[in-house]
mmCIF file of C-alpha atoms in Angstrom:
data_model
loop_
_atom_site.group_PDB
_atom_site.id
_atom_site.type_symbol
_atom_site.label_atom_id
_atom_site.label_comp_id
_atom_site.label_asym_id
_atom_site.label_seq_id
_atom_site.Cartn_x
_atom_site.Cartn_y
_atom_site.Cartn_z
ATOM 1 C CA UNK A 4 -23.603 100.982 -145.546
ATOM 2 C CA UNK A 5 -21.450 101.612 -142.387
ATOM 3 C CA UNK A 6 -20.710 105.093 -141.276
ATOM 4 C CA UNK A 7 -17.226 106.235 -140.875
ATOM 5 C CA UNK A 8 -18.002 108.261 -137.940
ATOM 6 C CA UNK A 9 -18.416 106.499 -134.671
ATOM 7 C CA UNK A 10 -18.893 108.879 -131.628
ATOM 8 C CA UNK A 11 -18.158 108.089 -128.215
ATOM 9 C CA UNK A 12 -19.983 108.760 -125.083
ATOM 10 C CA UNK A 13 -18.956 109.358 -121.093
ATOM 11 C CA UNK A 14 -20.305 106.181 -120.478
ATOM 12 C CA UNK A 15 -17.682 104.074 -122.084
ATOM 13 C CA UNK A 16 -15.382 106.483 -121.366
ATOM 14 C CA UNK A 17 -15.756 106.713 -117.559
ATOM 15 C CA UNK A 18 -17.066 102.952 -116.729
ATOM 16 C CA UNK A 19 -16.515 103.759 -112.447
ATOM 17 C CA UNK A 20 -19.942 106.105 -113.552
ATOM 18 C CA UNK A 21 -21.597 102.396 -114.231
ATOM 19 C CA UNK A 22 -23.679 101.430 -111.136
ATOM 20 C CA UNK A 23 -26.781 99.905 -109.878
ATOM 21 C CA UNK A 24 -28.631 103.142 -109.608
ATOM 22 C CA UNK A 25 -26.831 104.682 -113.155
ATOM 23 C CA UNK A 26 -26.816 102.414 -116.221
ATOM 24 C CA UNK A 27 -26.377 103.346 -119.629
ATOM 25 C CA UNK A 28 -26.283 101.280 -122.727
ATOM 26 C CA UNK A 29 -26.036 101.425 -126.308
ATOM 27 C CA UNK A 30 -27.004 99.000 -129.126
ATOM 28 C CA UNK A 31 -26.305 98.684 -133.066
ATOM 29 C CA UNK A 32 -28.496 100.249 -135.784
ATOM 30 C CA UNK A 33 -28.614 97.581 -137.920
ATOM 31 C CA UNK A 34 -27.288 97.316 -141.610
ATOM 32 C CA UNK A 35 -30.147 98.710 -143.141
ATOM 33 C CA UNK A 36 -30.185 101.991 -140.699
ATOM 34 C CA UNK A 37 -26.429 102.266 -139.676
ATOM 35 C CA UNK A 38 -25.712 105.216 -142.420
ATOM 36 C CA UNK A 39 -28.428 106.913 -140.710
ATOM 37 C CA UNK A 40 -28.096 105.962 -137.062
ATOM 38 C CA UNK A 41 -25.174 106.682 -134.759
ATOM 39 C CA UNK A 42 -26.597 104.135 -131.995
ATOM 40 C CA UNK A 43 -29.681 103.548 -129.984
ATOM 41 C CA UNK A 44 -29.416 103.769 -126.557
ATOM 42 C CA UNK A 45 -31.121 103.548 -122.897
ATOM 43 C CA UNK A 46 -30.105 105.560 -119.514
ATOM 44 C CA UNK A 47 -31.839 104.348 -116.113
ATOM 45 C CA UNK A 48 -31.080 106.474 -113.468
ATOM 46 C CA UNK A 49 -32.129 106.798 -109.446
ATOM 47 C CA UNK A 50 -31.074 109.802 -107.640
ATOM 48 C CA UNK A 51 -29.036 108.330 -104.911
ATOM 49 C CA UNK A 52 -27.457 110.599 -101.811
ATOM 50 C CA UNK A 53 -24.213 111.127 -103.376
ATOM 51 C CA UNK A 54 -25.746 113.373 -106.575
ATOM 52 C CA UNK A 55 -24.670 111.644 -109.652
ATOM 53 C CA UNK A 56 -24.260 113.381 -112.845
ATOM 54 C CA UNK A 57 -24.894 112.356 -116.148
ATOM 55 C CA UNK A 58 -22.340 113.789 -119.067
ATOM 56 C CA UNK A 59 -23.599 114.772 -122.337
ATOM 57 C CA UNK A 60 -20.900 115.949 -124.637
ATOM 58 C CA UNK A 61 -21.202 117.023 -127.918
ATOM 59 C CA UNK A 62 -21.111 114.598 -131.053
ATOM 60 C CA UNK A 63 -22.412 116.222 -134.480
ATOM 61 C CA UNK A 64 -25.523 114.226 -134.121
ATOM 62 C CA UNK A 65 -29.198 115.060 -133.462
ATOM 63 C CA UNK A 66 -31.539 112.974 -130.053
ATOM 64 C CA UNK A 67 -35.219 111.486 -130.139
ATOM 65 C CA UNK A 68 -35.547 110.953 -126.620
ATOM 66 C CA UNK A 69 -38.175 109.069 -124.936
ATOM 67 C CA UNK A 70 -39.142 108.926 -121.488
ATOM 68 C CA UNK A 71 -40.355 105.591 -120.588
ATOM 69 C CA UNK A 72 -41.996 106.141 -117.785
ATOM 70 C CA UNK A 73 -44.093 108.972 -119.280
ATOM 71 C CA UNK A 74 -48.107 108.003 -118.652
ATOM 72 C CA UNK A 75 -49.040 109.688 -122.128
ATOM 73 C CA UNK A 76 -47.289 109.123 -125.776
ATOM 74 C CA UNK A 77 -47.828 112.457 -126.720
ATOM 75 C CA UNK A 78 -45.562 114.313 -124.399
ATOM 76 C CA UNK A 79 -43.130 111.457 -123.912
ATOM 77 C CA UNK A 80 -40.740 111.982 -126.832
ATOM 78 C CA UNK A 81 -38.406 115.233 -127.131
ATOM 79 C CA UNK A 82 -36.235 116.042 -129.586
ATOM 80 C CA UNK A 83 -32.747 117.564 -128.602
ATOM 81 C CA UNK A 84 -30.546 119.441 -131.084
ATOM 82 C CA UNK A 85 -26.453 119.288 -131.787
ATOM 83 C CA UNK A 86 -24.200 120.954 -128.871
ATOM 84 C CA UNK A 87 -20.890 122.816 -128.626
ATOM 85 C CA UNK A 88 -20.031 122.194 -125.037
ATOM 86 C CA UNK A 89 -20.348 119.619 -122.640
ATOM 87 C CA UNK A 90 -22.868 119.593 -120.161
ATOM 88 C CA UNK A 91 -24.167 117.835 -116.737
ATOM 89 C CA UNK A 92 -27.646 116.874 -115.657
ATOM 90 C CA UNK A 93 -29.004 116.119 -112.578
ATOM 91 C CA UNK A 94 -32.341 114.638 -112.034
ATOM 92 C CA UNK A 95 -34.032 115.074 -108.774
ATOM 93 C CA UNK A 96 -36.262 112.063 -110.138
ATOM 94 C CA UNK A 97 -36.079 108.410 -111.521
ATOM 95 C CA UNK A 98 -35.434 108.615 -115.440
ATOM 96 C CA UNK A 99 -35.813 105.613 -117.868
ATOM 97 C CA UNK A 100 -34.857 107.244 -121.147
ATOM 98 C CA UNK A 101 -34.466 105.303 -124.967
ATOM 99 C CA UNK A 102 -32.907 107.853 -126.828
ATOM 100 C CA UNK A 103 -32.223 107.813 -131.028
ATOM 101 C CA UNK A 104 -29.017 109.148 -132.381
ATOM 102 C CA UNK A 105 -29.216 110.151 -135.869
ATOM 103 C CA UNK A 106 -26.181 111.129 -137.457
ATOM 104 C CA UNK A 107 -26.719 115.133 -139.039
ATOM 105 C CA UNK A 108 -26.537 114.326 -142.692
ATOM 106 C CA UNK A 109 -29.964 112.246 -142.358
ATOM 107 C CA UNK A 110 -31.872 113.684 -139.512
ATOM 108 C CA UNK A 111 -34.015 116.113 -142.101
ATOM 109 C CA UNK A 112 -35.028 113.353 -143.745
ATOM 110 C CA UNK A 113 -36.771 111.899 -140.248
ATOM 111 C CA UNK A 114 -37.192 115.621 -138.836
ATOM 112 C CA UNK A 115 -38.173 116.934 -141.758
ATOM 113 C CA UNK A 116 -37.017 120.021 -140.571
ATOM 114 C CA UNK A 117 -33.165 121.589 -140.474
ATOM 115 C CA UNK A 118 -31.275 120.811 -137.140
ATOM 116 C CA UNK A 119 -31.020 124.845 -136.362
ATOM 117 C CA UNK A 120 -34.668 124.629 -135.485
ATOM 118 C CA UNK A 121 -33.225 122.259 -132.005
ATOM 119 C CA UNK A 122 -30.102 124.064 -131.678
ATOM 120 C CA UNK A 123 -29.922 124.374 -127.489
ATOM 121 C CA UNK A 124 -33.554 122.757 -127.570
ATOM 122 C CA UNK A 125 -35.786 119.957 -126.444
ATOM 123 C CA UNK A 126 -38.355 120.649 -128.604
ATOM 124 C CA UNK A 127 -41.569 117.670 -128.236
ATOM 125 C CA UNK A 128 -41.503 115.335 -130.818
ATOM 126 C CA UNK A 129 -45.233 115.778 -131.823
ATOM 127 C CA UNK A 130 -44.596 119.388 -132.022
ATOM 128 C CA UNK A 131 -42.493 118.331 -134.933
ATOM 129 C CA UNK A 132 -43.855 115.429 -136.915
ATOM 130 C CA UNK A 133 -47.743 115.726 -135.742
ATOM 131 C CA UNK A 134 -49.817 114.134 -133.621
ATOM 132 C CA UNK A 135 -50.150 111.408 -136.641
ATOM 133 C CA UNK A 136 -46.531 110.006 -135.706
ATOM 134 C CA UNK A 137 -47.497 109.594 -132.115
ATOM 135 C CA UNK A 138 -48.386 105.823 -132.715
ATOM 136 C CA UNK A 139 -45.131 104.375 -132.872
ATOM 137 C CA UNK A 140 -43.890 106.383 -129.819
ATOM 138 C CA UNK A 141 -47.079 104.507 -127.786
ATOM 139 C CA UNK A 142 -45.842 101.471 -129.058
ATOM 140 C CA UNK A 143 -42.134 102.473 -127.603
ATOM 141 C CA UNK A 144 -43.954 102.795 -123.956
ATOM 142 C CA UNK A 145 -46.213 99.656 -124.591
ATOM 143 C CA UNK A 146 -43.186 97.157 -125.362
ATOM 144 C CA UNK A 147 -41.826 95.017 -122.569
ATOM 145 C CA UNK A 148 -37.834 94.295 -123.647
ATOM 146 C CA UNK A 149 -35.379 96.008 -125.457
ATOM 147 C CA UNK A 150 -35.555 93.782 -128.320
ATOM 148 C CA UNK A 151 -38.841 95.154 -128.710
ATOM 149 C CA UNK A 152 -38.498 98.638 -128.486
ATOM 150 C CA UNK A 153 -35.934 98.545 -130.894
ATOM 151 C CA UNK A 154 -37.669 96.621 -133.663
ATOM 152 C CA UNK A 155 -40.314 99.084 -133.446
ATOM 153 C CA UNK A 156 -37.920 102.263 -133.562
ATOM 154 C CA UNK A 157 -36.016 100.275 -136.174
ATOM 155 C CA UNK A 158 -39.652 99.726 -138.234
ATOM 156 C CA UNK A 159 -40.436 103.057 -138.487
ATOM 157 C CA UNK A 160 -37.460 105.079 -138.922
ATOM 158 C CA UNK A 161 -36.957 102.857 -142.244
ATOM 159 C CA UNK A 162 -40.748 103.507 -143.342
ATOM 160 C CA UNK A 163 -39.854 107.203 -142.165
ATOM 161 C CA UNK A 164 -36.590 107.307 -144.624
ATOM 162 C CA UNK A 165 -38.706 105.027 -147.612
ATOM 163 C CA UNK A 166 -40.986 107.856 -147.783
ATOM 164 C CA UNK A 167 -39.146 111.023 -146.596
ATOM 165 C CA UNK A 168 -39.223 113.819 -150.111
ATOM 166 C CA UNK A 169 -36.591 115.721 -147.614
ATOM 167 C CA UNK A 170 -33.177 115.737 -148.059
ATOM 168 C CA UNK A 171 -30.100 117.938 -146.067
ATOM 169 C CA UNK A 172 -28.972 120.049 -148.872
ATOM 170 C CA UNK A 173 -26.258 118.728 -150.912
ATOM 171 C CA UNK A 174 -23.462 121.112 -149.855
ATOM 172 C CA UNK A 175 -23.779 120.257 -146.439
ATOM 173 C CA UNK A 176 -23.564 116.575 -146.980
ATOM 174 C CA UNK A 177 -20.976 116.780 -149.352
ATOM 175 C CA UNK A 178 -19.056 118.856 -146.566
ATOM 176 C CA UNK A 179 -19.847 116.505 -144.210
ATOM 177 C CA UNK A 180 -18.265 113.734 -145.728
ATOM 178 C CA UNK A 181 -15.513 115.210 -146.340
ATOM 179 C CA UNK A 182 -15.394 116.171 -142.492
ATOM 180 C CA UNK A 183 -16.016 112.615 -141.543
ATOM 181 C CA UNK A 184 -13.574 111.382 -143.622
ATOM 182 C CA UNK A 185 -10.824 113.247 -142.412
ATOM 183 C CA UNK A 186 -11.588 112.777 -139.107
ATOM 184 C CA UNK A 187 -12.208 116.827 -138.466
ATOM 185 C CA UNK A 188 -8.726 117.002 -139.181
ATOM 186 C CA UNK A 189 -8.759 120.323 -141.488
ATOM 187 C CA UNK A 190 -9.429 124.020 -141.696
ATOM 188 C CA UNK A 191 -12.316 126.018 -143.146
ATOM 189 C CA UNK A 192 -10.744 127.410 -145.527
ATOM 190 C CA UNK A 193 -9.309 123.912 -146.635
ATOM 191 C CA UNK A 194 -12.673 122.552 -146.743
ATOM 192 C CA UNK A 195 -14.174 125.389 -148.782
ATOM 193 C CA UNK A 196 -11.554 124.844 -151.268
ATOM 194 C CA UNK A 197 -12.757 121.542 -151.199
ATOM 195 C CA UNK A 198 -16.369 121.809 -152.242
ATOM 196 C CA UNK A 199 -15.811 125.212 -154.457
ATOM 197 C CA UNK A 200 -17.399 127.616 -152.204
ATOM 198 C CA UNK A 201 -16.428 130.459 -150.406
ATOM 199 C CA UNK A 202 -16.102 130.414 -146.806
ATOM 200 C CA UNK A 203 -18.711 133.147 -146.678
ATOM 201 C CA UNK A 204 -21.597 131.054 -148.078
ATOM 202 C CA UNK A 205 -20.137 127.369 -146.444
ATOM 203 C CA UNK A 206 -20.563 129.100 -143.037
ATOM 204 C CA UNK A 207 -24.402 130.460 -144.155
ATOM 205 C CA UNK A 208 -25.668 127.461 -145.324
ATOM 206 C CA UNK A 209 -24.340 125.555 -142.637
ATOM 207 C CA UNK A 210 -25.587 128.287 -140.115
ATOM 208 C CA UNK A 211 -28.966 127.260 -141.843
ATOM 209 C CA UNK A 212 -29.093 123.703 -142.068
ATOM 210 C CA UNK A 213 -27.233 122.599 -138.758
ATOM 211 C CA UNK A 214 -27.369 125.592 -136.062
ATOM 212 C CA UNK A 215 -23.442 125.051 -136.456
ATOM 213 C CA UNK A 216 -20.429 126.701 -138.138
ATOM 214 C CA UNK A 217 -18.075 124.449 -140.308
ATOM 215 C CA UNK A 218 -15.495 125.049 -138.150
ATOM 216 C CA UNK A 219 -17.751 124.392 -134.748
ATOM 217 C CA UNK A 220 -18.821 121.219 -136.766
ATOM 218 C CA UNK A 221 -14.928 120.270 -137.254
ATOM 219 C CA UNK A 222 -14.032 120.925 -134.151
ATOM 220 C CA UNK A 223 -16.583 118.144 -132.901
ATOM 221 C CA UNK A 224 -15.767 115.513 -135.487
ATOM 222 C CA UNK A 225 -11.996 116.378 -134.555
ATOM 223 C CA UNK A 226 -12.892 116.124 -130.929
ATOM 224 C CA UNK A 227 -15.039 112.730 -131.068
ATOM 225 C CA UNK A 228 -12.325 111.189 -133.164
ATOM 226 C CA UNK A 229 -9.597 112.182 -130.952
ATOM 227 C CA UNK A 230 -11.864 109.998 -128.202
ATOM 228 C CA UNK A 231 -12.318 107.404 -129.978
ATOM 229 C CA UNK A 232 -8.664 106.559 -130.297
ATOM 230 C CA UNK A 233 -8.185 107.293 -126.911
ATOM 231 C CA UNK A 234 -10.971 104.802 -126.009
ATOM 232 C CA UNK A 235 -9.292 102.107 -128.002
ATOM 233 C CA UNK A 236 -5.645 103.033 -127.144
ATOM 234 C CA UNK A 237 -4.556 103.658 -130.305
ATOM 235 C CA UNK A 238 -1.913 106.421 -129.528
ATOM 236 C CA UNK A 239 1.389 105.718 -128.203
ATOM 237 C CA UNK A 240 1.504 109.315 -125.950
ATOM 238 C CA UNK A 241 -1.166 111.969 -125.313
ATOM 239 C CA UNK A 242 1.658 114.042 -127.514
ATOM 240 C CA UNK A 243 1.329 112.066 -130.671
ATOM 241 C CA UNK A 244 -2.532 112.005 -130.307
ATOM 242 C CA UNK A 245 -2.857 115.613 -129.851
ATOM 243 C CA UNK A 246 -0.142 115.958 -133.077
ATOM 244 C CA UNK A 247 -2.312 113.368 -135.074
ATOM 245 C CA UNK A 248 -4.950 115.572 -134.837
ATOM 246 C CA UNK A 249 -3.985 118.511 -135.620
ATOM 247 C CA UNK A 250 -3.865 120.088 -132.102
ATOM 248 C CA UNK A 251 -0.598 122.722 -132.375
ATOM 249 C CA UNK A 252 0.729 121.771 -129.063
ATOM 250 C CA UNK A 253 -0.337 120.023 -125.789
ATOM 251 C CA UNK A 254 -1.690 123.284 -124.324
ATOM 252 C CA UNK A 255 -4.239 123.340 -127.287
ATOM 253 C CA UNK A 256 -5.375 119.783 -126.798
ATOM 254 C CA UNK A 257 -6.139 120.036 -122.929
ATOM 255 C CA UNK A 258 -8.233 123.510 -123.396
ATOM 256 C CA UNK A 259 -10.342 121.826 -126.365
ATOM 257 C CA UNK A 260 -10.661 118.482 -124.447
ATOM 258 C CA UNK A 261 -12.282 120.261 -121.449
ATOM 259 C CA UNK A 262 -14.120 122.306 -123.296
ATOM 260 C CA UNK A 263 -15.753 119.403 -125.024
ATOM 261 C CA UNK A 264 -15.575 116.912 -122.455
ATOM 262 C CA UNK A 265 -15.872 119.386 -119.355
ATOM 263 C CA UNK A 266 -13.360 117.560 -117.579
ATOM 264 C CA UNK A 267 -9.249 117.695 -118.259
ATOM 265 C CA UNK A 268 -7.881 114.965 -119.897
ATOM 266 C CA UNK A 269 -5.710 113.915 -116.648
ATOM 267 C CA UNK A 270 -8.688 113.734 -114.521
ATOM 268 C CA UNK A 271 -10.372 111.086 -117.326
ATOM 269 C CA UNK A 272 -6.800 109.281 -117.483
ATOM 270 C CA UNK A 273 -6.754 109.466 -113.910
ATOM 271 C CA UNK A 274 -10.345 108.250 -113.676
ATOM 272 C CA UNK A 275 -10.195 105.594 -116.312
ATOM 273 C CA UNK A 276 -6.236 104.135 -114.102
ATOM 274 C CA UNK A 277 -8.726 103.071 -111.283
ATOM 275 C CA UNK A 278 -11.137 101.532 -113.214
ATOM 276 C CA UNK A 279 -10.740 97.711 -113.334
ATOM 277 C CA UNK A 280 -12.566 97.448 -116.624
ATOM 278 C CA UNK A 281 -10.718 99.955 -119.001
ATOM 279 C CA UNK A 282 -7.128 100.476 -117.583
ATOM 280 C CA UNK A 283 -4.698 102.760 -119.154
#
């Protein structure tokens, strides 16, 4: 079943960022894991003279990461938690990363743990699932192409799913669906009223199960959908987007967009005008 949440990423957002020494990718889950799976994706980076950065900015989702040019499985794969803010790396070395994104609602069932234990974490994988689950991640550093790193991701995270017994508890996806379906696009209260509890317990449970507040969670989900019109043009002005939304006026917009994005949204415009791939 296909998710109604697709979040987007600096990389297609900023294509100038694309170069020899700094390419990023995504690929498809495919139909039997894209309810569970945001994307699979690779970064290869160089460190070149002129100190590239690479932009992570939050999405509602939950990282495996796995370094491909670790020696050893066991230490290899990390697992990094939902963020509030954007935030830019540097790396002083060569990185070759495949990285997992698992949408919130399912990554308990993989984890089998809430997402508040990686909240502002990279926490190692075997740390989490055992030493056991180490095998597939050795097959991840023994395959040769893409195609064959994902079939074995792909392998195991539907054996991992077939015979998960955990689940997210069924408040929080319930919430979350409703918070995917309208696009972020409503208040705490609203959504309380929604699922027929109080704002008091919505905020615990979530506090418990994600690491995030409903309305932190919202604000994401309003925030990545907001960029994902903007990737595709759909707006006619930056007014009407920010109105479609629910932003309260202009001002609003261009605080939450840095905040999220850590950049303002005339430097991306500005950015994206000289690229010759995705003109405004």
């Amino acid at each position: 079943m296909t998710h109604s949440f697709h979040p987007v990423h600096s990389p297609k957002l900023q294509p100038e960022l694309q170069q020899p020494w700094y390419n990023c990718r995504e690929y498809p889950a495919s139909p039997q894991l894209e309810s569970h799976v945001a994307s699979f994706w690779t970064m290869d980076y160089r460190p070149v003279p002129d100190k590239l950065w690479h932009r992570v900015i939050p999405d509602g989702c939950v990282d495996i990461v796995v370094n491909l040019l670790s020696p050893f499985s066991r230490k290899a794969a990390y697992v990094v938690g939902p963020t509030t803010r954007s935030e830019l790396l540097q790396f002083s070395e060569s990185r070759s990363l495949f990285g997992i994104r698992i949408y919130s609602e399912s990554a308990r069932s993989i984890l089998k743990t809430p997402l508040s234990a990686f909240k502002g974490k990279r926490i190692y994988l075997d740390d989490v699932l055992g030493l056991e689950e180490m095998y597939w991640v050795e097959e991840i550093l023994s395959a040769t192409t893409i195609s064959e790193i994902l079939a074995v991701a792909e392998h195991h995270l539907v054996r991992m799913l077939a015979t998960s017994d955990m689940a997210i508890p069924p408040l929080v996806y319930q919430s979350l669906q409703i918070i995917y379906g309208r696009k972020g696009n409503l208040s705490v209260t609203n959504l309380a009223n929604q699922v027929h509890f109080s704002e008091r317990h919505l905020r615990r449970v979530f506090d418990q199960e994600l690491g995030l507040s409903p309305k932190e969670m919202l604000g994401i989900i309003r925030f990545q959908s907001t960029l994902q019109d903007f990737f595709q043009g759909g707006y006619s002005s930056l007014v009407d987007l920010s109105l479609k939304y629910g932003y309260y006026d202009e001002s609003h917009f261009t605080n939450t967009f840095k905040q999220y994005y850590g950049l303002s949204l005339k430097s991306l415009i500005s950015k994206r005008r000289k690229s010759p791939i995705f003109p405004i």
